[in-house]
CSV table of C-alpha atoms in Angstrom, one decimal:
chain,number,residue,atom,x,y,z
A,134,MET,CA,-9.8,-57.5,65.7
A,135,THR,CA,-13.0,-59.1,67.2
A,136,GLU,CA,-13.6,-59.7,70.9
A,137,HIS,CA,-12.5,-63.3,70.6
A,138,ASP,CA,-9.1,-62.5,69.0
A,139,HIS,CA,-6.4,-63.1,71.6
A,140,PRO,CA,-3.1,-61.0,71.5
A,141,SER,CA,-1.3,-64.3,71.2
A,142,GLY,CA,-2.6,-64.6,67.5
A,143,ASP,CA,0.5,-62.5,67.0
A,144,PRO,CA,3.5,-64.2,68.6
A,145,THR,CA,5.9,-61.8,66.7
A,146,ARG,CA,4.4,-58.8,68.7
A,147,GLU,CA,6.8,-57.2,70.8
A,148,ARG,CA,6.3,-56.8,74.7
A,149,ASP,CA,8.5,-54.7,76.6
A,150,ARG,CA,10.1,-55.1,80.0
A,151,GLU,CA,7.8,-52.7,81.3
A,152,THR,CA,4.6,-54.4,80.6
A,153,TYR,CA,5.8,-57.5,82.3
A,154,ASP,CA,7.0,-55.5,85.4
A,155,GLU,CA,3.7,-54.0,85.9
A,156,ILE,CA,1.9,-57.2,85.3
A,157,ALA,CA,4.4,-59.1,87.8
A,158,GLY,CA,3.7,-56.1,90.3
A,159,GLU,CA,0.0,-56.4,90.1
A,160,ILE,CA,0.5,-60.3,90.6
A,161,ASP,CA,2.7,-59.4,93.3
A,162,ARG,CA,-0.1,-57.2,94.9
A,163,LEU,CA,-2.7,-59.7,94.4
A,164,MET,CA,-0.6,-62.4,96.2
A,165,ASP,CA,0.1,-60.1,99.2
A,166,ALA,CA,-3.6,-59.2,99.4
A,167,ALA,CA,-4.7,-62.9,99.0
A,168,ALA,CA,-2.4,-63.7,102.1
A,169,ARG,CA,-3.6,-60.8,104.1
A,170,LEU,CA,-7.2,-61.9,103.5
A,171,GLN,CA,-6.2,-65.4,104.8
A,172,GLU,CA,-5.0,-63.9,108.0
A,173,LEU,CA,-7.9,-61.6,108.5
A,174,GLY,CA,-10.5,-64.1,107.5
A,175,ALA,CA,-8.7,-66.6,110.0
A,176,ASP,CA,-8.8,-64.0,112.8
A,177,ALA,CA,-12.1,-62.9,112.4
A,178,ASP,CA,-13.6,-66.3,112.2
A,179,LEU,CA,-14.9,-66.0,108.7
A,180,PRO,CA,-14.1,-69.2,106.9
A,181,ALA,CA,-15.7,-67.7,103.7
A,182,ILE,CA,-12.9,-65.1,103.5
A,183,GLU,CA,-10.3,-67.2,104.6
A,184,ARG,CA,-10.9,-70.2,102.2
A,185,ASN,CA,-12.1,-68.1,99.5
A,186,ALA,CA,-8.7,-66.3,99.8
A,187,LYS,CA,-6.7,-69.3,99.9
A,188,ARG,CA,-8.3,-70.1,96.5
A,189,LEU,CA,-7.5,-66.7,95.2
A,190,GLU,CA,-3.7,-67.4,96.1
A,191,GLY,CA,-4.0,-70.2,94.0
A,192,SER,CA,-5.2,-68.4,90.9
A,193,ALA,CA,-2.7,-65.8,91.9
A,194,GLN,CA,0.1,-68.4,91.6
A,195,THR,CA,-1.1,-69.3,88.2
A,196,LEU,CA,-0.8,-65.9,87.1
A,197,ALA,CA,2.6,-65.6,88.5
A,198,ASP,CA,3.8,-68.9,86.8
A,199,ASN,CA,2.8,-67.2,83.6
A,200,VAL,CA,5.5,-64.5,84.0
A,201,PRO,CA,8.5,-66.1,85.2
A,202,ARG,CA,11.2,-64.0,86.5
A,203,GLU,CA,13.4,-64.8,83.2
A,204,LEU,CA,10.8,-62.0,81.8
A,205,THR,CA,11.1,-59.4,84.3
A,206,GLU,CA,14.8,-59.6,85.6
A,207,GLU,CA,17.9,-58.5,83.4
B,244,MET,CA,-22.3,-72.0,116.8
B,245,ALA,CA,-20.6,-69.1,114.7
B,246,GLY,CA,-18.0,-72.1,114.0
B,247,ASP,CA,-20.4,-73.6,111.9
B,248,MET,CA,-21.1,-70.5,109.6
B,249,TRP,CA,-19.1,-70.2,106.6
B,250,ASN,CA,-20.2,-66.5,106.5
B,251,PRO,CA,-21.2,-65.4,110.1
B,252,ALA,CA,-21.6,-61.6,108.7
B,253,LEU,CA,-24.5,-62.6,106.4
B,254,GLU,CA,-25.6,-65.8,108.4
B,255,ALA,CA,-26.3,-63.8,111.5
B,256,MET,CA,-27.1,-60.8,109.9
B,257,PRO,CA,-29.7,-58.7,111.8
B,258,ARG,CA,-33.1,-59.1,110.2
B,259,ASP,CA,-33.6,-55.4,109.3
B,260,GLN,CA,-30.3,-55.3,107.5
B,261,LEU,CA,-31.1,-58.7,105.7
B,262,ARG,CA,-34.4,-57.2,104.7
B,263,ALA,CA,-32.8,-54.1,103.1
B,264,LEU,CA,-30.1,-56.3,101.6
B,265,GLN,CA,-32.9,-58.2,100.0
B,266,VAL,CA,-34.9,-55.5,98.5
B,267,ARG,CA,-32.0,-53.7,97.3
B,268,LYS,CA,-30.6,-56.9,95.4
B,269,PHE,CA,-34.1,-57.6,94.3
B,270,ARG,CA,-34.3,-54.2,92.5
B,271,GLU,CA,-30.8,-54.6,91.0
B,272,LEU,CA,-31.5,-57.9,89.6
B,273,LEU,CA,-34.9,-56.6,88.2
B,274,GLU,CA,-33.3,-53.8,86.7
B,275,HIS,CA,-30.6,-56.3,85.0
B,276,ALA,CA,-33.2,-58.7,83.8
B,277,HIS,CA,-35.4,-55.7,82.5
B,278,GLN,CA,-32.8,-54.3,80.6
B,279,HIS,CA,-30.8,-57.6,79.2
B,280,SER,CA,-33.4,-60.3,78.9
B,281,PRO,CA,-36.2,-59.8,76.4
B,282,PHE,CA,-38.3,-62.4,78.1
B,283,TYR,CA,-38.2,-60.4,81.3
B,284,ARG,CA,-38.5,-57.0,79.5
B,285,GLU,CA,-41.8,-58.2,78.0
B,286,LYS,CA,-43.2,-59.5,81.1
B,287,LEU,CA,-42.4,-56.5,83.3
B,288,ASP,CA,-43.5,-54.2,80.7
B,289,GLU,CA,-46.7,-55.6,80.5
B,290,ALA,CA,-47.3,-55.6,84.1
B,291,GLY,CA,-46.4,-51.8,84.1
B,292,ILE,CA,-43.4,-52.5,86.5
B,293,ASP,CA,-40.7,-50.1,86.8
B,294,PRO,CA,-37.9,-51.9,88.1
B,295,SER,CA,-36.2,-49.0,89.7
B,296,SER,CA,-39.4,-48.2,91.8
B,297,ILE,CA,-39.0,-51.4,94.0
B,298,GLU,CA,-38.3,-50.2,97.6
B,299,THR,CA,-40.6,-52.5,99.9
B,300,MET,CA,-41.6,-56.0,100.3
B,301,ALA,CA,-45.0,-55.1,99.1
B,302,ASP,CA,-43.4,-53.7,96.2
B,303,VAL,CA,-41.6,-56.9,95.4
B,304,ARG,CA,-45.0,-58.6,95.5
B,305,ASP,CA,-46.6,-56.7,92.8
B,306,VAL,CA,-43.9,-58.4,90.5
B,307,PRO,CA,-45.5,-61.2,88.6
B,308,MET,CA,-44.1,-64.4,89.3
B,309,THR,CA,-42.3,-66.8,86.7
B,310,GLU,CA,-43.8,-70.3,85.6
B,311,LYS,CA,-41.7,-73.1,84.4
B,312,ARG,CA,-43.7,-73.3,81.5
B,313,GLU,CA,-42.9,-69.9,80.6
B,314,LEU,CA,-39.1,-70.6,80.3
B,315,ARG,CA,-39.7,-73.7,77.7
B,316,SER,CA,-41.5,-71.4,75.5
B,317,ALA,CA,-38.9,-68.5,75.9
B,318,GLN,CA,-36.1,-70.7,75.2
B,319,GLN,CA,-37.5,-71.6,71.5
B,320,THR,CA,-36.3,-67.9,70.4
B,321,GLU,CA,-32.8,-66.9,69.7
B,322,PRO,CA,-30.0,-67.0,70.6
B,323,PHE,CA,-29.7,-70.9,70.7
B,324,PRO,CA,-29.9,-72.5,73.4
B,325,TYR,CA,-31.2,-70.1,75.8
B,326,GLY,CA,-33.5,-68.0,74.1
B,327,ASP,CA,-35.2,-64.9,75.4
B,328,LEU,CA,-34.2,-65.9,79.2
B,329,LEU,CA,-30.3,-64.9,78.2
B,330,ALA,CA,-29.4,-61.6,80.0
B,331,LEU,CA,-25.6,-61.6,79.2
B,332,PRO,CA,-23.8,-61.9,76.0
B,333,MET,CA,-23.3,-65.6,74.8
B,334,SER,CA,-19.6,-64.9,75.0
B,335,ALA,CA,-20.1,-64.4,78.9
B,336,VAL,CA,-21.5,-67.9,79.2
B,337,THR,CA,-19.0,-70.6,80.8
B,338,GLU,CA,-21.2,-73.1,82.0
B,339,TYR,CA,-24.1,-75.4,80.5
B,340,HIS,CA,-26.7,-77.3,82.4
B,341,GLN,CA,-30.1,-78.6,82.2
B,342,THR,CA,-32.9,-79.5,84.4
B,343,SER,CA,-33.5,-83.3,85.1
B,344,GLY,CA,-36.8,-83.0,83.2
B,345,THR,CA,-38.9,-84.7,85.7
B,346,THR,CA,-41.7,-82.6,84.9
B,347,GLY,CA,-41.5,-82.3,81.2
B,348,GLN,CA,-39.1,-81.0,78.6
B,349,PRO,CA,-35.4,-80.0,80.3
B,350,VAL,CA,-35.0,-76.1,80.7
B,351,ARG,CA,-31.5,-75.1,79.8
B,352,GLN,CA,-29.3,-73.0,82.1
B,353,ALA,CA,-26.8,-70.8,81.2
B,354,ASP,CA,-24.2,-69.2,84.0
B,355,SER,CA,-21.3,-66.8,83.6
B,356,TRP,CA,-18.2,-67.6,85.6
B,357,ALA,CA,-19.4,-64.9,88.2
B,358,ASP,CA,-22.9,-67.2,88.2
B,359,TRP,CA,-20.9,-70.2,88.9
B,360,GLU,CA,-18.7,-68.7,91.7
B,361,TRP,CA,-21.8,-67.7,93.3
B,362,TRP,CA,-23.3,-71.4,93.1
B,363,ASN,CA,-20.2,-72.8,94.3
B,364,ASP,CA,-20.1,-70.3,97.4
B,365,CYS,CA,-23.8,-70.7,98.2
B,366,TRP,CA,-22.7,-74.5,98.2
B,367,ALA,CA,-20.2,-74.1,100.7
B,368,THR,CA,-22.3,-72.5,102.9
B,369,VAL,CA,-24.6,-75.6,102.9
B,370,LEU,CA,-21.6,-78.2,103.4
B,371,TRP,CA,-19.6,-75.8,106.2
B,372,ALA,CA,-22.8,-75.7,108.2
B,373,GLN,CA,-23.0,-79.4,107.9
B,374,GLY,CA,-19.6,-80.0,109.2
B,375,ILE,CA,-17.5,-80.4,106.1
B,376,ARG,CA,-14.1,-79.1,106.7
B,377,PRO,CA,-10.7,-79.0,104.9
B,378,ASP,CA,-9.7,-82.5,106.4
B,379,ASP,CA,-12.6,-84.3,105.1
B,380,ARG,CA,-12.4,-86.5,102.1
B,381,VAL,CA,-15.7,-86.4,100.3
B,382,PHE,CA,-17.0,-88.8,97.8
B,383,PHE,CA,-19.4,-88.0,94.8
B,384,PRO,CA,-21.3,-91.0,93.9
B,385,PHE,CA,-22.6,-89.1,90.8
B,386,SER,CA,-22.8,-89.6,87.2
B,387,TYR,CA,-21.4,-86.1,86.1
B,388,ASN,CA,-23.3,-84.9,83.2
B,389,VAL,CA,-25.5,-82.1,81.8
B,390,PHE,CA,-27.9,-82.5,85.0
B,391,ILE,CA,-26.4,-79.9,87.5
B,392,ALA,CA,-26.9,-82.2,90.5
B,393,PHE,CA,-23.9,-82.2,92.6
B,394,TRP,CA,-21.7,-80.4,90.2
B,395,ALA,CA,-21.8,-77.1,92.5
B,396,ALA,CA,-21.2,-79.3,95.7
B,397,HIS,CA,-18.1,-80.9,93.9
B,398,TYR,CA,-16.3,-77.4,93.7
B,399,ALA,CA,-17.7,-76.0,97.1
B,400,CYS,CA,-15.6,-78.8,98.4
B,401,GLU,CA,-12.8,-77.6,96.4
B,402,ARG,CA,-13.4,-74.2,97.8
B,403,ILE,CA,-13.5,-75.2,101.5
B,404,GLY,CA,-10.4,-77.2,100.9
B,405,ALA,CA,-11.9,-80.7,101.3
B,406,GLU,CA,-10.6,-83.7,99.4
B,407,ILE,CA,-12.9,-84.5,96.4
B,408,VAL,CA,-13.2,-88.2,95.1
B,409,PRO,CA,-15.1,-88.2,92.0
B,410,GLY,CA,-17.2,-91.3,91.8
B,411,GLY,CA,-18.8,-90.9,88.4
B,412,ASN,CA,-18.8,-93.9,85.6
B,413,LEU,CA,-18.6,-96.7,88.3
B,414,SER,CA,-21.1,-99.3,89.5
B,415,SER,CA,-22.7,-99.0,92.7
B,416,ALA,CA,-20.6,-101.9,93.9
B,417,GLN,CA,-17.2,-100.3,92.7
B,418,ARG,CA,-18.5,-96.9,94.4
B,419,VAL,CA,-18.8,-98.7,97.7
B,420,ARG,CA,-15.6,-100.3,97.5
B,421,LYS,CA,-13.9,-96.9,96.4
B,422,MET,CA,-15.4,-95.3,99.7
B,423,ASP,CA,-14.4,-98.3,101.9
B,424,GLU,CA,-10.9,-98.6,100.4
B,425,LEU,CA,-10.4,-94.7,100.7
B,426,ASP,CA,-11.9,-94.2,104.3
B,427,VAL,CA,-13.9,-91.3,103.2
B,428,THR,CA,-15.5,-89.3,105.6
B,429,ALA,CA,-18.5,-87.8,103.9
B,430,PHE,CA,-20.5,-88.4,100.6
B,431,THR,CA,-23.3,-86.7,98.9
B,432,SER,CA,-26.3,-88.4,97.3
B,433,THR,CA,-30.4,-88.5,97.1
B,434,PRO,CA,-31.8,-90.1,100.0
B,435,THR,CA,-32.8,-93.1,97.6
B,436,TYR,CA,-29.2,-93.7,96.9
B,437,VAL,CA,-28.0,-93.5,100.0
B,438,LEU,CA,-30.4,-96.3,100.9
B,439,ARG,CA,-29.3,-98.2,97.8
B,440,LEU,CA,-25.6,-98.0,98.4
B,441,ALA,CA,-26.2,-99.5,102.1
B,442,GLU,CA,-28.0,-102.3,100.4
B,443,VAL,CA,-25.2,-102.7,97.8
B,444,ALA,CA,-22.6,-102.4,100.7
B,445,ARG,CA,-24.2,-105.4,102.4
B,446,GLU,CA,-24.3,-107.3,99.3
B,447,GLU,CA,-20.4,-106.8,98.9
B,448,GLY,CA,-20.0,-108.0,102.4
B,449,ILE,CA,-19.3,-104.7,103.8
B,450,ASP,CA,-21.2,-103.0,106.6
B,451,PRO,CA,-21.8,-99.5,105.9
B,452,ALA,CA,-21.8,-98.7,109.5
B,453,GLU,CA,-18.4,-99.7,110.1
B,454,MET,CA,-17.0,-97.6,107.3
B,455,ALA,CA,-15.3,-94.2,107.9
B,456,VAL,CA,-18.5,-92.2,106.8
B,457,GLU,CA,-19.4,-89.6,109.4
B,458,ARG,CA,-21.4,-87.2,107.4
B,459,ILE,CA,-24.1,-87.5,104.3
B,460,ILE,CA,-25.2,-84.7,102.3
B,461,CYS,CA,-28.6,-85.3,100.8
B,462,ALA,CA,-30.5,-83.4,97.9
B,463,GLY,CA,-32.8,-84.0,95.2
B,464,GLU,CA,-35.4,-85.4,97.3
B,465,PRO,CA,-37.1,-84.4,100.8
B,466,GLY,CA,-35.8,-87.6,102.4
B,467,ALA,CA,-33.3,-86.3,104.8
B,468,SER,CA,-36.1,-84.1,106.3
B,469,VAL,CA,-38.4,-87.0,106.6
B,470,GLU,CA,-38.1,-88.3,110.0
B,471,GLY,CA,-38.4,-92.0,109.2
B,472,THR,CA,-36.1,-91.8,105.9
B,473,LYS,CA,-33.5,-89.9,108.1
B,474,GLN,CA,-33.6,-92.2,111.0
B,475,ARG,CA,-33.1,-95.0,108.6
B,476,MET,CA,-29.9,-93.6,106.8
B,477,GLU,CA,-28.5,-92.4,110.0
B,478,SER,CA,-28.7,-96.2,111.4
B,479,LEU,CA,-27.6,-97.8,108.2
B,480,TRP,CA,-24.3,-95.8,107.9
B,481,ASP,CA,-24.1,-94.8,111.7
B,482,ALA,CA,-23.4,-91.1,110.3
B,483,GLU,CA,-25.2,-87.9,110.6
B,484,VAL,CA,-27.4,-87.2,107.6
B,485,PHE,CA,-28.2,-83.8,106.3
B,486,ASP,CA,-30.7,-82.1,103.9
B,487,HIS,CA,-30.1,-79.6,101.2
B,488,ALA,CA,-32.7,-77.8,98.7
B,489,GLY,CA,-31.9,-76.5,95.5
B,490,ALA,CA,-32.9,-76.4,91.9
B,491,THR,CA,-31.3,-75.9,88.6
B,492,GLU,CA,-33.4,-72.5,88.1
B,493,THR,CA,-32.7,-71.1,91.6
B,494,GLY,CA,-29.4,-72.7,92.8
B,495,ALA,CA,-28.7,-74.0,96.6
B,496,TRP,CA,-31.3,-72.0,98.5
B,497,GLY,CA,-31.8,-74.2,101.6
B,498,PHE,CA,-29.7,-76.3,104.1
B,499,SER,CA,-30.1,-78.2,107.5
B,500,CYS,CA,-27.7,-77.1,109.9
B,501,ARG,CA,-26.6,-78.9,113.2
B,502,GLY,CA,-29.2,-77.5,115.2
B,503,GLU,CA,-32.0,-79.6,116.8
B,504,PRO,CA,-35.2,-79.3,114.6
B,505,LEU,CA,-35.8,-81.3,111.6
B,506,GLY,CA,-35.9,-79.0,108.5
B,507,MET,CA,-33.9,-76.3,106.6
B,508,HIS,CA,-32.7,-73.1,106.7
B,509,VAL,CA,-33.2,-70.5,103.8
B,510,ASN,CA,-29.9,-68.8,102.8
B,511,GLU,CA,-31.7,-65.2,103.0
B,512,ALA,CA,-28.5,-63.5,102.2
B,513,ARG,CA,-28.4,-65.0,98.7
B,514,PHE,CA,-32.2,-65.8,98.1
B,515,LEU,CA,-35.1,-63.7,98.4
B,516,VAL,CA,-37.6,-66.7,99.4
B,517,GLU,CA,-41.2,-66.1,99.8
B,518,VAL,CA,-43.9,-68.4,101.3
B,519,LEU,CA,-47.2,-67.7,100.0
B,520,ASP,CA,-50.7,-68.6,100.2
B,521,ALA,CA,-53.3,-69.1,97.4
B,522,GLU,CA,-53.9,-65.5,97.1
B,523,GLY,CA,-50.2,-64.8,97.0
B,524,GLU,CA,-49.9,-63.3,100.3
B,525,PRO,CA,-47.2,-64.3,102.8
B,526,VAL,CA,-48.2,-66.7,105.5
B,527,ASP,CA,-47.8,-66.7,109.1
B,528,PRO,CA,-45.2,-68.6,110.8
B,529,GLY,CA,-46.4,-72.1,111.5
B,530,GLU,CA,-48.6,-72.0,108.2
B,531,THR,CA,-48.4,-74.1,105.3
B,532,GLY,CA,-47.6,-72.1,102.0
B,533,GLU,CA,-46.2,-72.5,98.4
B,534,LEU,CA,-42.2,-71.4,98.1
B,535,VAL,CA,-41.3,-68.8,95.6
B,536,VAL,CA,-37.8,-68.0,95.2
B,537,THR,CA,-35.4,-65.2,93.8
B,538,PRO,CA,-31.8,-66.0,93.3
B,539,LEU,CA,-30.4,-62.5,93.8
B,540,ASP,CA,-26.7,-62.8,92.6
B,541,ARG,CA,-27.3,-64.9,89.2
B,542,MET,CA,-27.1,-62.9,86.2
B,543,ALA,CA,-26.7,-64.8,83.0
B,544,GLN,CA,-30.1,-66.5,83.1
B,545,PRO,CA,-32.1,-64.8,85.9
B,546,TYR,CA,-35.4,-65.7,87.6
B,547,VAL,CA,-37.6,-63.4,89.2
B,548,ARG,CA,-39.9,-64.7,91.8
B,549,PHE,CA,-39.8,-68.2,90.7
B,550,ARG,CA,-42.5,-70.7,91.6
B,551,LEU,CA,-40.9,-74.1,92.6
B,552,ARG,CA,-44.2,-75.7,93.5
B,553,ASP,CA,-42.9,-76.8,96.8
B,554,GLU,CA,-44.8,-76.8,100.0
B,555,VAL,CA,-43.3,-75.7,103.0
B,556,VAL,CA,-43.9,-74.6,106.4
B,557,VAL,CA,-42.3,-71.5,107.7
B,558,ARG,CA,-40.8,-70.6,111.0
B,559,GLU,CA,-38.9,-67.6,112.6
B,560,PRO,CA,-35.3,-68.0,112.6
B,561,ASP,CA,-35.0,-68.7,116.6
B,562,PHE,CA,-37.3,-72.0,115.7
B,563,CYS,CA,-33.5,-73.3,115.5
B,564,ASP,CA,-30.9,-72.6,118.2
B,565,CYS,CA,-27.8,-72.4,115.7
B,566,GLY,CA,-27.8,-68.8,115.9
B,567,ARG,CA,-28.5,-68.0,112.4
B,568,THR,CA,-30.9,-65.2,111.4
B,569,PHE,CA,-32.5,-67.0,108.5
B,570,ARG,CA,-35.8,-68.2,108.6
B,571,PHE,CA,-36.4,-72.0,109.1
B,572,LEU,CA,-38.7,-74.3,106.9
B,573,GLU,CA,-39.9,-77.0,109.7
B,574,GLY,CA,-39.6,-80.3,108.1
B,575,GLY,CA,-37.9,-79.1,104.8
B,576,VAL,CA,-39.7,-79.3,101.8
B,577,LEU,CA,-43.2,-81.2,102.5
B,578,GLY,CA,-43.9,-82.1,99.0
B,579,ARG,CA,-44.7,-80.5,95.6
B,580,THR,CA,-48.0,-78.9,95.0
B,581,ASP,CA,-48.6,-80.7,91.9
B,582,GLU,CA,-48.1,-84.2,93.9
B,583,LEU,CA,-50.7,-83.0,96.6
B,584,THR,CA,-53.8,-84.8,95.5
B,585,LYS,CA,-57.2,-85.4,97.3
B,586,VAL,CA,-58.1,-89.0,97.6
B,587,ASN,CA,-62.0,-89.5,98.6
B,588,GLY,CA,-61.9,-85.9,99.7
B,589,VAL,CA,-58.8,-85.9,102.0
B,590,LEU,CA,-55.6,-84.2,100.8
B,591,PHE,CA,-52.9,-86.9,100.2
B,592,SER,CA,-49.2,-86.5,100.1
B,593,PRO,CA,-46.9,-89.3,99.0
B,594,THR,CA,-44.2,-88.2,101.3
B,595,ALA,CA,-46.5,-89.3,104.3
B,596,VAL,CA,-46.4,-92.6,102.9
B,597,GLU,CA,-42.6,-92.4,102.6
B,598,ASP,CA,-42.3,-91.6,106.4
B,599,VAL,CA,-44.4,-94.5,107.4
B,600,VAL,CA,-42.5,-97.2,105.1
B,601,ARG,CA,-39.1,-96.0,106.2
B,602,ARG,CA,-39.9,-96.0,109.8
B,603,SER,CA,-40.9,-99.9,109.6
B,604,GLU,CA,-38.4,-102.5,109.9
B,605,ARG,CA,-40.5,-105.1,108.5
B,606,VAL,CA,-39.9,-103.8,105.0
B,607,SER,CA,-37.1,-103.0,102.7
B,608,ASP,CA,-36.2,-99.4,101.8
B,609,GLU,CA,-38.0,-99.4,98.6
B,610,PHE,CA,-41.7,-98.9,98.0
B,611,ARG,CA,-44.2,-97.4,95.2
B,612,VAL,CA,-47.7,-95.5,95.9
B,613,VAL,CA,-50.3,-96.0,93.3
B,614,ILE,CA,-53.8,-94.3,93.5
B,615,GLY,CA,-56.4,-95.9,91.6
B,616,GLU,CA,-60.0,-96.5,91.4
B,617,HIS,CA,-62.0,-98.8,93.3
B,618,GLU,CA,-63.6,-101.7,91.5
B,619,THR,CA,-67.1,-99.9,92.3
B,620,LYS,CA,-65.9,-97.0,90.7
B,621,ASP,CA,-67.1,-94.8,93.4
B,622,LEU,CA,-64.0,-94.6,95.6
B,623,ASP,CA,-60.2,-94.0,95.3
B,624,VAL,CA,-57.9,-96.6,96.4
B,625,VAL,CA,-54.3,-95.9,97.6
B,626,THR,CA,-52.1,-99.1,97.0
B,627,VAL,CA,-48.7,-99.1,98.6
B,628,VAL,CA,-46.5,-101.8,97.3
B,629,VAL,CA,-43.5,-102.5,99.6
B,630,GLU,CA,-40.9,-105.4,99.7
B,631,ARG,CA,-40.2,-108.0,102.2
B,632,PRO,CA,-36.7,-107.3,103.9
B,633,PRO,CA,-33.7,-109.2,102.8
B,634,GLU,CA,-33.5,-111.3,105.9
B,635,GLY,CA,-35.9,-112.2,109.0
B,636,ASN,CA,-39.0,-114.1,109.1
B,637,VAL,CA,-41.8,-111.6,109.6
B,638,THR,CA,-45.1,-112.8,108.1
B,639,ASP,CA,-46.9,-111.0,105.3
B,640,GLU,CA,-50.0,-110.8,107.3
B,641,ALA,CA,-47.7,-108.9,109.9
B,642,ILE,CA,-46.5,-106.5,107.5
B,643,VAL,CA,-49.7,-105.8,106.0
B,644,ASP,CA,-51.3,-105.0,109.7
B,645,GLY,CA,-48.6,-102.8,110.7
B,646,LEU,CA,-48.5,-100.9,107.9
B,647,ARG,CA,-52.2,-100.5,107.2
B,648,GLU,CA,-52.4,-99.0,110.8
B,649,ALA,CA,-49.7,-96.7,110.6
B,650,LEU,CA,-50.8,-95.5,107.5
B,651,LYS,CA,-54.3,-95.0,108.5
B,652,ASP,CA,-53.1,-92.8,111.6
B,653,THR,CA,-51.0,-90.6,109.3
B,654,THR,CA,-52.9,-90.1,106.1
B,655,ASN,CA,-56.5,-90.9,107.6
B,656,LEU,CA,-56.7,-93.3,104.7
B,657,THR,CA,-57.2,-97.1,104.5
B,658,CYS,CA,-54.5,-98.2,102.1
B,659,ARG,CA,-54.0,-101.6,100.5
B,660,ILE,CA,-50.7,-103.2,101.0
B,661,ASP,CA,-48.9,-105.2,98.3
B,662,VAL,CA,-46.4,-107.1,99.6
B,663,ARG,CA,-43.6,-108.4,97.1
B,664,GLU,CA,-40.1,-110.1,97.2
B,665,TYR,CA,-37.2,-108.3,98.2
B,666,GLY,CA,-35.5,-106.7,95.2
B,667,SER,CA,-38.6,-107.1,93.2
B,668,LEU,CA,-39.0,-103.1,92.7
B,669,GLU,CA,-36.5,-101.0,90.3
B,670,ARG,CA,-33.9,-99.2,92.3
B,671,PHE,CA,-33.0,-95.5,91.4
B,672,GLN,CA,-29.6,-93.6,91.3
B,673,LEU,CA,-30.7,-90.2,91.4
B,674,LYS,CA,-34.4,-88.7,92.0
B,675,ALA,CA,-36.9,-91.5,92.3
B,676,ASP,CA,-40.3,-91.8,90.7
B,677,ARG,CA,-42.3,-93.8,93.3
B,678,PHE,CA,-45.6,-92.2,93.1
B,679,ARG,CA,-48.3,-92.8,90.3
B,680,ASP,CA,-51.9,-91.6,89.8
B,681,GLU,CA,-53.9,-93.9,87.8
B,682,ARG,CA,-57.1,-92.3,88.3
B,683,GLN,CA,-59.3,-91.1,85.0
């Protein structure tokens, strides 16, 4: 496998629930961190933190949309 | 004025901390460039520089400067198309751009995703300082292509949360109508095109001063820091006009703020900016020197002490009352060192002519400067070509007398004035080329 080969090249490969759970958990932490960074940035009058965290929230949402709850819930 | 700072922690950082940050980042950049770029490895080894030994600004000044001509030859090597300048694997490059080619063969520029984030954050610093906020609607009258121009400003607006209206691939008339239709509150442009759009608006029956535009962000040319041009733009659009300085090689390193003096701050948290005399020593505040810029956070294709060939006057941070601890360039970029020339023994800058022409209400916005030889071959002659205004009944004699006197005061030269019909000189959309030296 070269560095450019993506795992999606093997769609039959099995991914277990635990993997999805772990990914979803990390995304949740990222979302929480983005929300908290927005608060901290706004309170400290640091637009560079507040606005960039807002953007991070958007990126985290894209991650979340790629692991919908159907993959992580029974 | 902390509310005007994108990151007050950096923009108002005490000078000693700022200096320590610059030297530390310079050392890290140099280590990276030495390790990963064959061009810099050879250059630094040849000069006997050990990157890890950089500890003071004096050490920084021992490092050889980078010239534009070196970049072109370094890009003739593999890997195509960046050659020996590349300092990250090709697979890490996400953005291709190139210089405008104004001064020769374009230089190709590689950026990684992290570099691109850096570019955009630097531009966010510029735009926030100039009052762009999430509720702004910003128009980009810019033909999006390989030239980097306003790409990063576009993404900086996105970062701030402002609404972007991309105005590429439209005629000037279509752009003006779209700006009017959407009540855009700001736009970005070269000063040349700011004036051109005002001209087109009037041709379309729209008074630019009546439009919703409150702020204009200029780049690419020094006009927004040239008093006459700035006043003309502000008056035509009834808007605040701001300056920004950057280059494909260096990124967005300078910006005007909402403080009083005319000129620009240097973003010293992201760039190491030196203003040097002919011997390569730093000039004192108030003196003119040449700008040498090192972007401190750009890794795919780094530049170490890049000679921009721009002339500036540097001032201490408190020259401006905005509260930033970044040094200030009075009057912005005064001109390019390769445009400064001697005319009859007198140092002459085309920017001085721009200021005089743009202050005059008797001529249009467009002009040209041609330096040639006098018929007798023993003197140089500066000819300033101007246009009559679109309306009004001022005589050519009045135009010539007024300009000749003002130019004499400013340049110490007696210039010839060539008055032509309104609209007879070509208009530009990006950087204008108004200066020609025809001497042998």
